[in-house]
Short mmCIF file of C-alpha atoms in Angstrom, two decimals:
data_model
loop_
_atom_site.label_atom_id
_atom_site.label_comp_id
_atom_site.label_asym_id
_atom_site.label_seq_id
_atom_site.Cartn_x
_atom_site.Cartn_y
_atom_site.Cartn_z
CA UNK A 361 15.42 262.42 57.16
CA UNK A 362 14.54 265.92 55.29
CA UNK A 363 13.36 264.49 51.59
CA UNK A 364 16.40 265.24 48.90
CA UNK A 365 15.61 268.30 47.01
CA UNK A 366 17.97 268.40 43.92
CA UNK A 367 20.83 266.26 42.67
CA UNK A 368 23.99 267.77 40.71
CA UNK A 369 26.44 265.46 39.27
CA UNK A 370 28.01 267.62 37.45
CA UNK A 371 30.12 271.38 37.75
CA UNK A 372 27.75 272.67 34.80
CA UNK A 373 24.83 271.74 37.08
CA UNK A 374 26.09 273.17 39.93
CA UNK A 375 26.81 276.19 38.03
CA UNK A 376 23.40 276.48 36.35
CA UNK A 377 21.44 275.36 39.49
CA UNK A 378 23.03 278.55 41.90
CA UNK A 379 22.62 280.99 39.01
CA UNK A 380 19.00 280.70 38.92
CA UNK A 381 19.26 282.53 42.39
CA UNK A 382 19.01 278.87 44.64
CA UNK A 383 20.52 277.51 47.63
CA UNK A 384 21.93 274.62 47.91
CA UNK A 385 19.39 273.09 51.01
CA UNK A 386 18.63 269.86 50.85
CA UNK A 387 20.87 269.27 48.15
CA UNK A 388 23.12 266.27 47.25
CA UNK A 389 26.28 267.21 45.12
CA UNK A 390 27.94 263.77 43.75
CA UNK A 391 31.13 263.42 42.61
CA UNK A 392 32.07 266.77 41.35
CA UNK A 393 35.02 268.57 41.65
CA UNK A 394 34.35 272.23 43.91
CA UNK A 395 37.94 273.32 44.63
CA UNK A 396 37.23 276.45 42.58
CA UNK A 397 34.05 277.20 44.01
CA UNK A 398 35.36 277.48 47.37
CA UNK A 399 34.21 280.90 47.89
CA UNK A 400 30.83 280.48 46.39
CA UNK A 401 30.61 277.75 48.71
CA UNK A 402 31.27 279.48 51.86
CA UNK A 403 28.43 282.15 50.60
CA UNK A 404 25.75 280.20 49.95
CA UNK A 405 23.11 278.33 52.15
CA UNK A 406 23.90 274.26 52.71
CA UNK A 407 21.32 273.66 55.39
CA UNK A 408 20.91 269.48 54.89
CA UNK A 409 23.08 268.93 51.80
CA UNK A 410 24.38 265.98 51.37
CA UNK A 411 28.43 266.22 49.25
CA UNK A 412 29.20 262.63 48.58
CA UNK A 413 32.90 262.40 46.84
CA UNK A 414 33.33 265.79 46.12
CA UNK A 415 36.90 267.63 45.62
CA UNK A 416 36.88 270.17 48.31
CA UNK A 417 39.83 272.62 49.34
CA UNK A 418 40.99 271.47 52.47
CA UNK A 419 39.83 272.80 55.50
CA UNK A 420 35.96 273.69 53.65
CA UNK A 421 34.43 269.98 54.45
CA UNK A 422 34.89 271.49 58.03
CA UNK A 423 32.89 275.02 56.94
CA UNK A 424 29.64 272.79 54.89
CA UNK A 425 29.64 270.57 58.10
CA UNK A 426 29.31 273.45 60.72
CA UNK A 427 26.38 275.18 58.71
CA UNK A 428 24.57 271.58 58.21
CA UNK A 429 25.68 269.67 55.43
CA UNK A 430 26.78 266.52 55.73
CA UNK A 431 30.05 265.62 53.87
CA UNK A 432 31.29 262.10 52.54
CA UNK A 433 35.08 261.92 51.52
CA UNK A 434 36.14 260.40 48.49
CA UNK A 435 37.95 257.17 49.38
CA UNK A 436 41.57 256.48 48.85
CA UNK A 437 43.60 253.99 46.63
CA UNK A 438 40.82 252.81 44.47
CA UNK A 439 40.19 251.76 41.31
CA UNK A 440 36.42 253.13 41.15
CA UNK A 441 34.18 255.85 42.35
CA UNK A 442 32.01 254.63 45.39
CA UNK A 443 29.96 257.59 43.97
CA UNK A 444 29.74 257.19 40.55
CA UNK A 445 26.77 259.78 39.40
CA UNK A 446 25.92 257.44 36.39
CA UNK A 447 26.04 254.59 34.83
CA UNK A 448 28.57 252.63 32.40
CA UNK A 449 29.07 252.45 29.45
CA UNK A 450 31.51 250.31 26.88
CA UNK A 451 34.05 252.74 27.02
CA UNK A 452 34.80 253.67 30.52
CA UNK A 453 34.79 249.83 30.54
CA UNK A 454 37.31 248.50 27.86
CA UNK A 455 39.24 252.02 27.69
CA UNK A 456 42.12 250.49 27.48
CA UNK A 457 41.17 248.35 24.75
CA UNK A 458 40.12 251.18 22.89
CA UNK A 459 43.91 252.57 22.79
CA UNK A 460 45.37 249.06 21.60
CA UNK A 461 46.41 247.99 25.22
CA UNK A 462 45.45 244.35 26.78
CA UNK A 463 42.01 243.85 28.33
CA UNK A 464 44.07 243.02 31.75
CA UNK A 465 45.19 247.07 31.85
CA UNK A 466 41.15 248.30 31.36
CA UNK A 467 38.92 249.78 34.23
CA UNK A 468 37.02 246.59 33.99
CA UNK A 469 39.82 244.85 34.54
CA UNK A 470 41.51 246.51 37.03
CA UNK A 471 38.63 246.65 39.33
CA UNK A 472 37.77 243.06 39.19
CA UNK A 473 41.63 242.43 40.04
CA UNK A 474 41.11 244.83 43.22
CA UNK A 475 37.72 242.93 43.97
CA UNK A 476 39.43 239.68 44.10
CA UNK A 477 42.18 240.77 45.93
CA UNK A 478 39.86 241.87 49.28
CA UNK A 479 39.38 237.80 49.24
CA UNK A 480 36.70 236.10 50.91
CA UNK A 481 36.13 238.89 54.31
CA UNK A 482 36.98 241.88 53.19
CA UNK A 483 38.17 245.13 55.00
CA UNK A 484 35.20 247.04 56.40
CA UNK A 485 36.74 249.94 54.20
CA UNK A 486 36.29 247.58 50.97
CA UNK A 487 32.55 246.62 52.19
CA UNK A 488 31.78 250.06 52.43
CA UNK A 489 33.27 251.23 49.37
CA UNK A 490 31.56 248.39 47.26
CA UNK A 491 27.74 248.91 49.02
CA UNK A 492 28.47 252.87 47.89
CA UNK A 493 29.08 251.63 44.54
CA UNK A 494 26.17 249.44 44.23
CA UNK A 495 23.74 251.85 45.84
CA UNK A 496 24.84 254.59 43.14
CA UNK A 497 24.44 251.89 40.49
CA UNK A 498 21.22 251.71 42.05
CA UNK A 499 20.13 255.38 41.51
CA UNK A 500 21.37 255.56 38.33
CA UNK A 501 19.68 252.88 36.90
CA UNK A 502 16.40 254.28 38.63
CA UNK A 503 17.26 257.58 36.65
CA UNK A 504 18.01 256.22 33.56
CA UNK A 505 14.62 253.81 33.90
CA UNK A 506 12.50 256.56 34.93
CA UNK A 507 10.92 257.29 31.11
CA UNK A 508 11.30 253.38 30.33
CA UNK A 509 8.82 251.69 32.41
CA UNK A 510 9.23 248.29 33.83
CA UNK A 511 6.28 246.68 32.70
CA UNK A 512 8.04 247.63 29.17
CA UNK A 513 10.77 245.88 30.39
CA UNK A 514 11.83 242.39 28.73
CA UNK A 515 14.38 240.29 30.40
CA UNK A 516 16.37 237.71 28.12
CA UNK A 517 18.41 235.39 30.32
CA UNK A 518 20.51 232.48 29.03
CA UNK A 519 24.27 231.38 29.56
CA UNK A 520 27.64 232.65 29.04
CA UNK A 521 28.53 229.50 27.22
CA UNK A 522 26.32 230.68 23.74
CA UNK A 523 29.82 231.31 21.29
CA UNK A 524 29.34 233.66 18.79
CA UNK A 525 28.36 232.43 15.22
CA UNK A 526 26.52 229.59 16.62
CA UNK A 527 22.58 229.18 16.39
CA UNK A 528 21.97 229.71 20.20
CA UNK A 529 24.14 232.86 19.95
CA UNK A 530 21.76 234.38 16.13
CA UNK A 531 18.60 232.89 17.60
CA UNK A 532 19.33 235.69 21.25
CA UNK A 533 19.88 238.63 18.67
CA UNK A 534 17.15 237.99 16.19
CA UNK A 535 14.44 237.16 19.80
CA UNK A 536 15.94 240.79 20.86
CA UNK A 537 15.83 242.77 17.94
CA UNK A 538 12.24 241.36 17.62
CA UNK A 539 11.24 242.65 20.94
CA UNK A 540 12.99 246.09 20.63
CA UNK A 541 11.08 247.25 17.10
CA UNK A 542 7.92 245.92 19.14
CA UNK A 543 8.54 248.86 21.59
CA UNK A 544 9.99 246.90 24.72
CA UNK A 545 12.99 247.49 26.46
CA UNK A 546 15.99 244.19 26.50
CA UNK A 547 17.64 243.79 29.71
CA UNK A 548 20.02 241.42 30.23
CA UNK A 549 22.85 239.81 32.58
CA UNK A 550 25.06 241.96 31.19
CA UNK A 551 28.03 239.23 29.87
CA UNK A 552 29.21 237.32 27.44
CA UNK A 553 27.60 234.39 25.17
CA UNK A 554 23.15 234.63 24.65
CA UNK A 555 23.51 237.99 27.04
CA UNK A 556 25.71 239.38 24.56
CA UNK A 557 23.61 238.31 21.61
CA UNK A 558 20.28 239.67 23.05
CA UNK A 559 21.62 243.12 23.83
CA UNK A 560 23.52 243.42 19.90
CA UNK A 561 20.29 242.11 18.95
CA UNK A 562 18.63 245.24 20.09
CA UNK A 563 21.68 247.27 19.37
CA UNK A 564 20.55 246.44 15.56
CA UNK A 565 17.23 246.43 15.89
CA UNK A 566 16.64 249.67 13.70
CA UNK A 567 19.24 247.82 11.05
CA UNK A 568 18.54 243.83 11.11
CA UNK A 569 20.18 243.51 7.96
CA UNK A 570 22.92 244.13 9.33
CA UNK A 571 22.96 241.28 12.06
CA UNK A 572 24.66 238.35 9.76
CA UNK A 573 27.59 240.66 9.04
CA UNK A 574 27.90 242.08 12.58
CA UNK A 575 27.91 238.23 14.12
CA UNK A 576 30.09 237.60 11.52
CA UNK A 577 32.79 240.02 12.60
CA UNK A 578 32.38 239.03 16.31
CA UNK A 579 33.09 235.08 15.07
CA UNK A 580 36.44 235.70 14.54
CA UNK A 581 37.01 235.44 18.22
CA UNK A 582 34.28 233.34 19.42
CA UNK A 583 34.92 232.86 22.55
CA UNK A 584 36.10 235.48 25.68
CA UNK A 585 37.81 232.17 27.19
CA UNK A 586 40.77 231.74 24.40
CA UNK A 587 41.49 235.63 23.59
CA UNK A 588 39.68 238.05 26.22
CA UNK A 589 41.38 241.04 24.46
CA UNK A 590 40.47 239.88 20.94
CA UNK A 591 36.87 239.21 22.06
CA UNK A 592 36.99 242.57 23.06
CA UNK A 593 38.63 243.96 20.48
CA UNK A 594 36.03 242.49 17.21
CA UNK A 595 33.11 244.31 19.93
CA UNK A 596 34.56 247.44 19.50
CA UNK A 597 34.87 246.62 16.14
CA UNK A 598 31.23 246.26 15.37
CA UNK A 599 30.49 249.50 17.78
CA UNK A 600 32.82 251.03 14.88
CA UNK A 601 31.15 249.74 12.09
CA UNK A 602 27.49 249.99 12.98
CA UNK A 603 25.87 253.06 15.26
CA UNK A 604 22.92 251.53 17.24
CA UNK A 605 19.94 251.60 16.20
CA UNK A 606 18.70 250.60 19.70
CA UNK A 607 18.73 250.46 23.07
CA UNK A 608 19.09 247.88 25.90
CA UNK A 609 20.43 247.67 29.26
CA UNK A 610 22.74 245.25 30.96
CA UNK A 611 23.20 244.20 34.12
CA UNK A 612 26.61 242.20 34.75
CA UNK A 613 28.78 242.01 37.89
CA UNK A 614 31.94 241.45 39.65
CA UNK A 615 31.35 238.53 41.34
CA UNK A 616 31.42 237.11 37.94
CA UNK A 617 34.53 238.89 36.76
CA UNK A 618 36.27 236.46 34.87
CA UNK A 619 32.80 236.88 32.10
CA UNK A 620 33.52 240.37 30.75
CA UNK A 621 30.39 242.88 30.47
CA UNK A 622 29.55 243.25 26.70
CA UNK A 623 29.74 246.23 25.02
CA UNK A 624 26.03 246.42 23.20
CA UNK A 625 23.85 247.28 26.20
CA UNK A 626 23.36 250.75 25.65
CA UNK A 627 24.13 251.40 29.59
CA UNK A 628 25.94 249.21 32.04
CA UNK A 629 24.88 248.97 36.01
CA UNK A 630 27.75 246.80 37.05
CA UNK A 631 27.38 245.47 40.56
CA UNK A 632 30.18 244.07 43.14
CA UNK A 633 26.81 241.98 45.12
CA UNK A 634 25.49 239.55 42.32
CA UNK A 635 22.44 239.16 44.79
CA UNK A 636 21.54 242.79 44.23
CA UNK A 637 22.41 242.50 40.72
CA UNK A 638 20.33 239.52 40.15
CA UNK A 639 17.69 240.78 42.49
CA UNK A 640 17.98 244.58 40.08
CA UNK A 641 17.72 242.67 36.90
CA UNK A 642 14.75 240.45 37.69
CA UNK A 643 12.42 242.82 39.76
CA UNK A 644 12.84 245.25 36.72
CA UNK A 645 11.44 242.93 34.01
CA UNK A 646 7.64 243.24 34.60
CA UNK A 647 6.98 242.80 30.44
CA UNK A 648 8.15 239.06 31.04
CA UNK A 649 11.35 237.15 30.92
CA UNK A 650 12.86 235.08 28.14
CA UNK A 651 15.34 231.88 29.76
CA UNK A 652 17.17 230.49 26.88
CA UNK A 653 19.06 227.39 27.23
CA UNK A 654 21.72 227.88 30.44
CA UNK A 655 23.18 226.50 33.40
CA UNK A 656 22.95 226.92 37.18
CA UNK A 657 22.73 230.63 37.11
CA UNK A 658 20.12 230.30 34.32
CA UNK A 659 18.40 228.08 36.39
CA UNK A 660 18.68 230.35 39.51
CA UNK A 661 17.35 233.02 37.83
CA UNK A 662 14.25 230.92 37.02
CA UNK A 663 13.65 229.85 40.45
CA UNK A 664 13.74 233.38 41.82
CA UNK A 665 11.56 234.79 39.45
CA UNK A 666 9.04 231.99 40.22
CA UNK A 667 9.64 232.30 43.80
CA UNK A 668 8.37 236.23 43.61
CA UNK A 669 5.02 235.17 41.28
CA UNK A 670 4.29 232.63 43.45
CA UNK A 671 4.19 235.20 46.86
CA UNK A 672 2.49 237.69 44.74
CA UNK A 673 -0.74 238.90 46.67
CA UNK A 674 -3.78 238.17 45.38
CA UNK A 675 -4.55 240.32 42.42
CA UNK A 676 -1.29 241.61 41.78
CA UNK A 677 0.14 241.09 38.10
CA UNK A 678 2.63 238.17 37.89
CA UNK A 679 5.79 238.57 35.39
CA UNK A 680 5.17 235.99 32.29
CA UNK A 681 7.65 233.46 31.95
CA UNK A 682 8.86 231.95 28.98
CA UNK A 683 11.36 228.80 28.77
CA UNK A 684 12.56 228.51 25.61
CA UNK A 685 13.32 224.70 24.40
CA UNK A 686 11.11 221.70 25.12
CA UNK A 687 13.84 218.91 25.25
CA UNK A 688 16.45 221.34 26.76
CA UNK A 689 13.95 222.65 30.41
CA UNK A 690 11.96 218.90 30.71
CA UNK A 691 14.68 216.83 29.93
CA UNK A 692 18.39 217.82 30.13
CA UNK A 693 17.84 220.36 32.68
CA UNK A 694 13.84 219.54 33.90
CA UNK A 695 13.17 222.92 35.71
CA UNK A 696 9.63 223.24 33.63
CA UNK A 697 7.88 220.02 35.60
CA UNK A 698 8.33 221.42 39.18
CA UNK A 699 7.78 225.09 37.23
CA UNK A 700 4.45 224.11 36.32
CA UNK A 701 3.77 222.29 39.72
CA UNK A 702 4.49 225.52 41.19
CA UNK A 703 1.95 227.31 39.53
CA UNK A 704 -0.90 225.39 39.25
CA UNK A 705 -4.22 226.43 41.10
CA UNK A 706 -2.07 229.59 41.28
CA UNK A 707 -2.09 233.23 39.32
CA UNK A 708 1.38 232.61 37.90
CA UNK A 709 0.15 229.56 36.00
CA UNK A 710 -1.31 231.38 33.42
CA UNK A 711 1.88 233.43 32.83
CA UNK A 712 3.91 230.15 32.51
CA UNK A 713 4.77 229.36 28.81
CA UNK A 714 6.85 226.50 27.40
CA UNK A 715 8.12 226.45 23.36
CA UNK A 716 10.47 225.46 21.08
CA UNK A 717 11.85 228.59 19.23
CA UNK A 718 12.17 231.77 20.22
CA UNK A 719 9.60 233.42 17.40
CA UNK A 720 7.16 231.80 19.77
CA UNK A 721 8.64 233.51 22.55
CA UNK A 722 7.95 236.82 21.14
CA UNK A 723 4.60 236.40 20.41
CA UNK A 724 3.74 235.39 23.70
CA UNK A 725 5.69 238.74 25.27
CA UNK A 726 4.23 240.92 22.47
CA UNK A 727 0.06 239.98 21.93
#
């Protein structure tokens, strides 16, 4: 296939990109609304271009097509873009939050509620749609990642359970906020409990004073599970107070719906596949990853992490790995032993670190 030469996402860049005198050749034009530049259109040279959800007049898909272009339609009765140009953020998520409705009437919401409805085989309209979605997520996240390398890139994993105001839930923001003024980038699962903490933690990183106060207002509804809307509603609250000071990413998905995506990551690249998502988060994390105390999907993430070290070809650099809590990974929940069976007489053994709090943790990611 003829290599992509340009992407617009938006009119302005449409506009902009045929005023310097160019064709449109090899061009792919996501997502943007064309019905008044029908004429323009019919003018100007489309040899390879790609259109993916673009509002055409009718009858000009049929023009683009005959001169070369290839033309995706935007998809009917649903509650997202297949071709969203970029990613999230908090509030195309919790808009309706935002204007003092219930969390059940936001986008989030609402497309979690379609998701479950396609049940366990969905329509091959509903596949489609959803692999669209995930493969712009995809893009966008490479776009956004492009000046923040990966080997930068700090993953803090740990489980949904972490309620705000406890120790678990201070100890995520203060590791994160650490990591962030240290010039690495947070990415995280994306959801509620230590993934929330971690990416607030770097939210605040420029302002760490401000952390007790901030956890503090979040407290009052401690837990998504009693009050989703009021969970939701003490986030925005904070995002009111306090302008960040950093930036983090976070990765959350549908398949998971029931968690809610926090609002601190500076972007959101929500998937509908959580074995994309997971496979996205992880692969991205080169600067190490952090595993506070979780559960199965904590422990998941572990194992798949360790599975890619432990294939790595001879010679190639091996992500660091640091379990956080001594008692918690050799005892209650003993992934470390097999861990560190894994990795001995291998490379990834000497990435392999085991301590106790999580100022340890940073010093291992950032000497």
């Amino acid at each position: 296939m003829t290599p992509v030469e340009h992407e617009i996402d938006t009119l302005e860049a449409f506009d902009a990109h045929l005023a310097r005198g160019l064709h449109l050749d090899r061009c792919v034009v996501q997502s943007v609304d064309l019905t008044e530049r029908a004429e323009l259109l019919k003018r100007t040279s489309v040899d390879g271009a790609i259109f993916l959800g673009c509002i055409l007049r009718p009858g000009l898909d049929e023009s683009l097509r005959s001169r070369g272009a290839l033309v995706f339609p935007r998809l009917p009765e649903l509650p997202f873009n297949p071709y969203r140009p970029r990613l999230y953020e908090a509030p195309d998520l919790f808009d309706a939050v935002i204007t003092g409705q219930d969390y059940t009437a936001s986008h989030d919401a609402l497309i979690y509620a379609w998701h479950r409805a396609q049940g366990n085989q969905p329509s091959l309209g509903a596949t489609l749609a959803m692999s669209l979605h995930d493969h712009s997520m995809s893009e966008s996240l490479d776009d956004w990642s492009r000046t923040r390398p990966d080997a930068m890139t700090i993953g803090i994993m740990g489980g949904h359970a972490a309620a705000r105001g406890t120790g678990t839930f201070r100890e995520a923001a203060t590791l994160a906020g650490e990591l962030t003024r240290g010039g690495r980038l947070v990415m995280t699962g994306g959801g509620p409990g230590a993934m929330e903490a971690a990416n607030l933690g770097a939210y605040l990183a420029g302002q760490p004073e401000a952390l007790d106060d901030a956890i503090a207002v979040l407290a009052a509804a401690a837990d998504f599970r009693s009050d989703l809307t009021a969970w939701a509603r003490t986030m925005l609250e904070v995002r009111r107070r306090w302008e960040p000071s950093g930036e983090s990413a976070g990765i959350p998905t549908w398949f998971y719906g029931h968690e809610p995506p926090n609002g601190f990551a500076t972007v959101i690249a929500k998937y509908f596949s959580n074995a994309i998502r997971e496979d996205t988060l992880l692969q991205r994390c080169r600067g190490g990853i952090v595993y506070l105390q979780g559960a199965a999907g904590t422990v998941q993430e572990i194992f798949q992490a360790a599975t890619g070290n432990y294939y790595s070809p001879e010679g190639a650099p091996t992500t660091p790995m640091v379990l956080v809590g001594k008692d918690y990974w050799t005892g209650r929940l003993p992934a470390w032993p097999l861990l560190e069976a894994l990795g001995r007489d291998r490379a990834m053994g000497t990435r392999l670190h085991l301590v106790d709090h999580v100022a340890e943790a940073a010093g291992v990611l950032l000497a």
